[in-house]
Short mmCIF file of N, CA and C in Angstrom, two decimals:
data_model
loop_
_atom_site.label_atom_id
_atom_site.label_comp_id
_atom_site.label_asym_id
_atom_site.label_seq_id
_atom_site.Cartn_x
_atom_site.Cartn_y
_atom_site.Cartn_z
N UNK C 534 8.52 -57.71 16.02
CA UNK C 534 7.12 -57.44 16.28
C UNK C 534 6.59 -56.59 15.13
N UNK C 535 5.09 -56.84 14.65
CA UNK C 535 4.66 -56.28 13.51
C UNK C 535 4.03 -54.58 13.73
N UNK C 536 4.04 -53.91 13.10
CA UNK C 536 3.15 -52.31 12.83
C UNK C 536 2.33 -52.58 13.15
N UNK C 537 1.17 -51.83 13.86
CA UNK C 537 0.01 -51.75 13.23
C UNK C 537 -0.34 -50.38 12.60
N UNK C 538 -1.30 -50.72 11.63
CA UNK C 538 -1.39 -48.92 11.01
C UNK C 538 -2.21 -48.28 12.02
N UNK C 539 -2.24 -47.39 12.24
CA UNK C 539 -3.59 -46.59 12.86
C UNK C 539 -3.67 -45.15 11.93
N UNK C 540 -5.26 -45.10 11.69
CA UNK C 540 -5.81 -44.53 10.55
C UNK C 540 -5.20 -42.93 11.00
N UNK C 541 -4.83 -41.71 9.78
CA UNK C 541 -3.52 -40.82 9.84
C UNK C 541 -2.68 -40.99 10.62
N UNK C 542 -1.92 -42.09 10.66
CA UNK C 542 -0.55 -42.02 10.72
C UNK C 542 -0.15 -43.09 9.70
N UNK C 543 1.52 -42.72 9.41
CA UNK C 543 2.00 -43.67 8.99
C UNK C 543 2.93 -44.86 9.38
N UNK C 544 3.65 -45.65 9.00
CA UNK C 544 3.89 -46.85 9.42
C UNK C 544 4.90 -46.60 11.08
N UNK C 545 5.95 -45.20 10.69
CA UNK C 545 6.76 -44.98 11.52
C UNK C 545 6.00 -44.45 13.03
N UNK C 546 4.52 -44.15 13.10
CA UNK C 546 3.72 -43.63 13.85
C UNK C 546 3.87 -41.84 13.75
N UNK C 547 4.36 -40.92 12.81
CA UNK C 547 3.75 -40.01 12.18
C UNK C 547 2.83 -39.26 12.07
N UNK C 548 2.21 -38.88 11.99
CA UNK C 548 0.94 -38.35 11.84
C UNK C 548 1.05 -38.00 10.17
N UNK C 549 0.17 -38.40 9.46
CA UNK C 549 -0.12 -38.65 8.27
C UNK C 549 -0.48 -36.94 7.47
N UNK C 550 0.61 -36.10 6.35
CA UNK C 550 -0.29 -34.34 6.34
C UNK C 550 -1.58 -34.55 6.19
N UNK C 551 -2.44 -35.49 5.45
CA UNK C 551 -3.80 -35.19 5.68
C UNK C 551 -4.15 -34.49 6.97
N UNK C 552 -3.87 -35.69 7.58
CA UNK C 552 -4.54 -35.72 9.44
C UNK C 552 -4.25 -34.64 9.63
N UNK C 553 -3.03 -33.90 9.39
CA UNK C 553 -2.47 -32.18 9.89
C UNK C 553 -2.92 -31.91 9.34
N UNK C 554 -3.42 -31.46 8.06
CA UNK C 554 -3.87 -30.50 7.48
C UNK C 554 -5.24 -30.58 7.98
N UNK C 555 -6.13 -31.42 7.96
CA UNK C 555 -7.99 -32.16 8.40
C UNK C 555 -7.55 -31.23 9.96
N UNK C 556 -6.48 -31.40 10.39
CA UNK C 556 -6.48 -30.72 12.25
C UNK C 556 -6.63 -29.59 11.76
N UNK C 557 -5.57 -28.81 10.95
CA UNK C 557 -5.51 -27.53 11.30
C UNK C 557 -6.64 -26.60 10.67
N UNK C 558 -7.37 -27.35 9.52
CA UNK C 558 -8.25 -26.75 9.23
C UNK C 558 -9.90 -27.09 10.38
N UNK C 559 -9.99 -27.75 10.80
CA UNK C 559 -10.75 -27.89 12.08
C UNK C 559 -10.48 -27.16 13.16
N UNK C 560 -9.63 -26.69 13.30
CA UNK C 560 -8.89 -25.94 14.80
C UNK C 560 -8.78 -24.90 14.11
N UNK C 561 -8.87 -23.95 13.29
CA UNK C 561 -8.64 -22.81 12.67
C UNK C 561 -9.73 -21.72 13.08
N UNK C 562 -9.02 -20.97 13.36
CA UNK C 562 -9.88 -19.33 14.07
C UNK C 562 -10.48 -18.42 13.03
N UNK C 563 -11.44 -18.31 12.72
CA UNK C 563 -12.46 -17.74 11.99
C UNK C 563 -12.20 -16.19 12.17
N UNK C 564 -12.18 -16.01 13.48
CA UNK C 564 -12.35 -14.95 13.42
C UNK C 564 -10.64 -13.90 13.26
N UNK C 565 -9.91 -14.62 12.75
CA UNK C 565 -8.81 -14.23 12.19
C UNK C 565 -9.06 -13.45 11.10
N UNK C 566 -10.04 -14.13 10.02
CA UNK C 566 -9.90 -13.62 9.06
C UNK C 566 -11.13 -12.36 8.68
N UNK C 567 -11.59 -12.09 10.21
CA UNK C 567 -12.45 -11.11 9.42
C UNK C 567 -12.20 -9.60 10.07
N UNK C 568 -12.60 -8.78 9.01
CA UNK C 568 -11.92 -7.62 8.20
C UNK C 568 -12.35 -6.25 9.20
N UNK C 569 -12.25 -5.51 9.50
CA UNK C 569 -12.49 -4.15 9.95
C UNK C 569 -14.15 -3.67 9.46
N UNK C 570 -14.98 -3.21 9.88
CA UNK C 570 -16.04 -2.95 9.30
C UNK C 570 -16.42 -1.22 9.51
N UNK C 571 -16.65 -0.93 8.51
CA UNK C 571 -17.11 0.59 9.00
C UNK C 571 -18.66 1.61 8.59
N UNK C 572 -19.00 1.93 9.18
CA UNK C 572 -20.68 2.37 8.36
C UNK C 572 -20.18 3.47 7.54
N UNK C 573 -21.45 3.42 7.21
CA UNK C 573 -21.39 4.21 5.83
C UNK C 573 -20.94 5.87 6.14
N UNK C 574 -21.47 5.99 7.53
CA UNK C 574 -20.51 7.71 7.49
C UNK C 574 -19.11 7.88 7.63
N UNK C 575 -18.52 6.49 8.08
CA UNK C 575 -17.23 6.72 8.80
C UNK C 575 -16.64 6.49 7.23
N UNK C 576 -17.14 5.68 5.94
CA UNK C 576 -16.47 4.97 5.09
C UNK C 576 -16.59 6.73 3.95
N UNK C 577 -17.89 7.52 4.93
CA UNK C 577 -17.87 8.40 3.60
C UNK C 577 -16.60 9.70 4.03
N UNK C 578 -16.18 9.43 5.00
CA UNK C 578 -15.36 10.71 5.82
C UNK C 578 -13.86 9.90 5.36
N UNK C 579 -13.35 8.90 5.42
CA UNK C 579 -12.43 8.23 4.91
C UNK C 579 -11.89 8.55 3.61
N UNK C 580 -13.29 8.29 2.43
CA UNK C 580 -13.14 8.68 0.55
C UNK C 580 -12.95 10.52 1.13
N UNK C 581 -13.23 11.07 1.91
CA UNK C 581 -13.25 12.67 1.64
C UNK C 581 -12.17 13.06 2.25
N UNK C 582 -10.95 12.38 3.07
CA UNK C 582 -10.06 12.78 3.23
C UNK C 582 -8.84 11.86 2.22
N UNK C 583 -9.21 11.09 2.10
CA UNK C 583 -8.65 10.44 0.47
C UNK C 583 -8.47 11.22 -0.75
N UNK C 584 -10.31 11.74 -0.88
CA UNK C 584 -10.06 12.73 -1.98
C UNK C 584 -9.20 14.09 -1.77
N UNK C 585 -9.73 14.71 -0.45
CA UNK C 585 -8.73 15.81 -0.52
C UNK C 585 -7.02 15.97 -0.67
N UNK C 586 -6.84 14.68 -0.10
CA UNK C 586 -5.28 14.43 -0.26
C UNK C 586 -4.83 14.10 -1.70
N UNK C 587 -6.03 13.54 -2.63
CA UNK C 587 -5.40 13.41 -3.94
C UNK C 587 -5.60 14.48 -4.64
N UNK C 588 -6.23 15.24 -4.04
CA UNK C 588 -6.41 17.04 -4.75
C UNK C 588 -5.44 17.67 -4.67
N UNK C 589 -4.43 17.63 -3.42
CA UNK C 589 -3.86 18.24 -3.27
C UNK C 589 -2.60 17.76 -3.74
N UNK C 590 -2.01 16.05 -3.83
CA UNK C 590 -1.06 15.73 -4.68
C UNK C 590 -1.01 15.75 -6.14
N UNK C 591 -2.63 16.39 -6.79
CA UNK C 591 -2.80 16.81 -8.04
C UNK C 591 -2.19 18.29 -8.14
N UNK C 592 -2.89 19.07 -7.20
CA UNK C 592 -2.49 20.30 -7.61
C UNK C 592 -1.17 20.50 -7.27
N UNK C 593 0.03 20.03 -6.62
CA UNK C 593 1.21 20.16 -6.09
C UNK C 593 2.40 19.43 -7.81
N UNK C 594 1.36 18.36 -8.33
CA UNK C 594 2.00 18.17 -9.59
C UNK C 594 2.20 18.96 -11.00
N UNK C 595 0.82 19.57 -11.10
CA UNK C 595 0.51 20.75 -11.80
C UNK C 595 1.35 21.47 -11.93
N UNK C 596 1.29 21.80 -10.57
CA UNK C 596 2.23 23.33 -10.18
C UNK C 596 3.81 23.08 -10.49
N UNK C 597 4.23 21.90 -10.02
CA UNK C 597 5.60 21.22 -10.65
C UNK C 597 5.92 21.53 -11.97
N UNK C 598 4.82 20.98 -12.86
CA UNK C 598 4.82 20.95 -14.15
C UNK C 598 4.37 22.29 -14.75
N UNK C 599 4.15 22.98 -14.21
CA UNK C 599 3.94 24.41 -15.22
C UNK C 599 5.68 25.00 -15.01
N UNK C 600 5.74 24.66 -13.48
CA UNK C 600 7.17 25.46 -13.28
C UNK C 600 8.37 25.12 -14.44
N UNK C 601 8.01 23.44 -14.54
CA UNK C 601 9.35 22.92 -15.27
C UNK C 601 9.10 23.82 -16.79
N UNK C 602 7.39 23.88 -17.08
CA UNK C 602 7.51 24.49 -18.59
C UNK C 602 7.91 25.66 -18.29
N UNK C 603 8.13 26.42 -17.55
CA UNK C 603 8.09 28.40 -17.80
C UNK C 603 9.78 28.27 -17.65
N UNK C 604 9.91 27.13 -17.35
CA UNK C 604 11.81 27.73 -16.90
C UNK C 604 12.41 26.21 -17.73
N UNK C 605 11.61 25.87 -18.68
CA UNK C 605 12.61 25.31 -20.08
C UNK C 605 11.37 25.13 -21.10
N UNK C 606 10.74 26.51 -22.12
CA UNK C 606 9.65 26.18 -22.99
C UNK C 606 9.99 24.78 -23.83
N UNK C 607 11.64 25.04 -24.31
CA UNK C 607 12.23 23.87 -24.99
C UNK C 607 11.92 22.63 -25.31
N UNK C 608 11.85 22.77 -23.52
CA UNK C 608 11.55 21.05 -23.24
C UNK C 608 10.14 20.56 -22.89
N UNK C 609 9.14 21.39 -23.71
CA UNK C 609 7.69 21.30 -23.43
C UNK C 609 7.13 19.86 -24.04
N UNK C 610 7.97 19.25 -24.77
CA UNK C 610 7.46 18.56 -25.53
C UNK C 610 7.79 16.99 -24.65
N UNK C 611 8.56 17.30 -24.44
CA UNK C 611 9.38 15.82 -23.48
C UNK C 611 8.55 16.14 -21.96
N UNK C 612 8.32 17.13 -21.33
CA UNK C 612 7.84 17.73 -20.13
C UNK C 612 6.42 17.07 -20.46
N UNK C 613 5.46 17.25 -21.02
CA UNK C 613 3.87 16.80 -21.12
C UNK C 613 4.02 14.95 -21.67
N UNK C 614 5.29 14.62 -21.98
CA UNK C 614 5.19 13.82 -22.07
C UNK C 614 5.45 12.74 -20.77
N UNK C 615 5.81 13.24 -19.80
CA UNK C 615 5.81 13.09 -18.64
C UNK C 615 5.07 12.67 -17.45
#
């Protein structure tokens, strides 16, 4: 007895990846991909505890780096290069 084709599939009766891919992008949830939203006060309180935390992993490096110079002047040169 002969095949018949039927349009995405193939001969074995398959489903053809077009047809999967044409499904899954038709059946696909939108709202998967959308993102967290925040207003503008919550986004400005966010950068200000951002910034303070990079103030303070600035000044904690500083302070590293003066220590390493006062307790080897020697190695001031390799130390700033750092």
């Amino acid at each position: 007895m002969g095949l018949i084709a039927v349009p995405g599939q193939d001969a074995a009766g398959d489903v053809a990846p077009q047809a999967a891919l044409a499904d899954n992008i038709q059946n696909f949830d939108l709202s998967d991909l959308k993102a967290p939203t925040y207003s503008a006060e919550d986004s400005r309180q966010r950068l200000e505890i951002d910034l303070e935390r990079i103030k303070k992993e600035l000044k904690t490096l500083v302070t590293q780096k003066v220590k390493e110079l006062t307790a080897n002047p020697g190695m001031a040169e390799i130390i700033n290069e750092t």
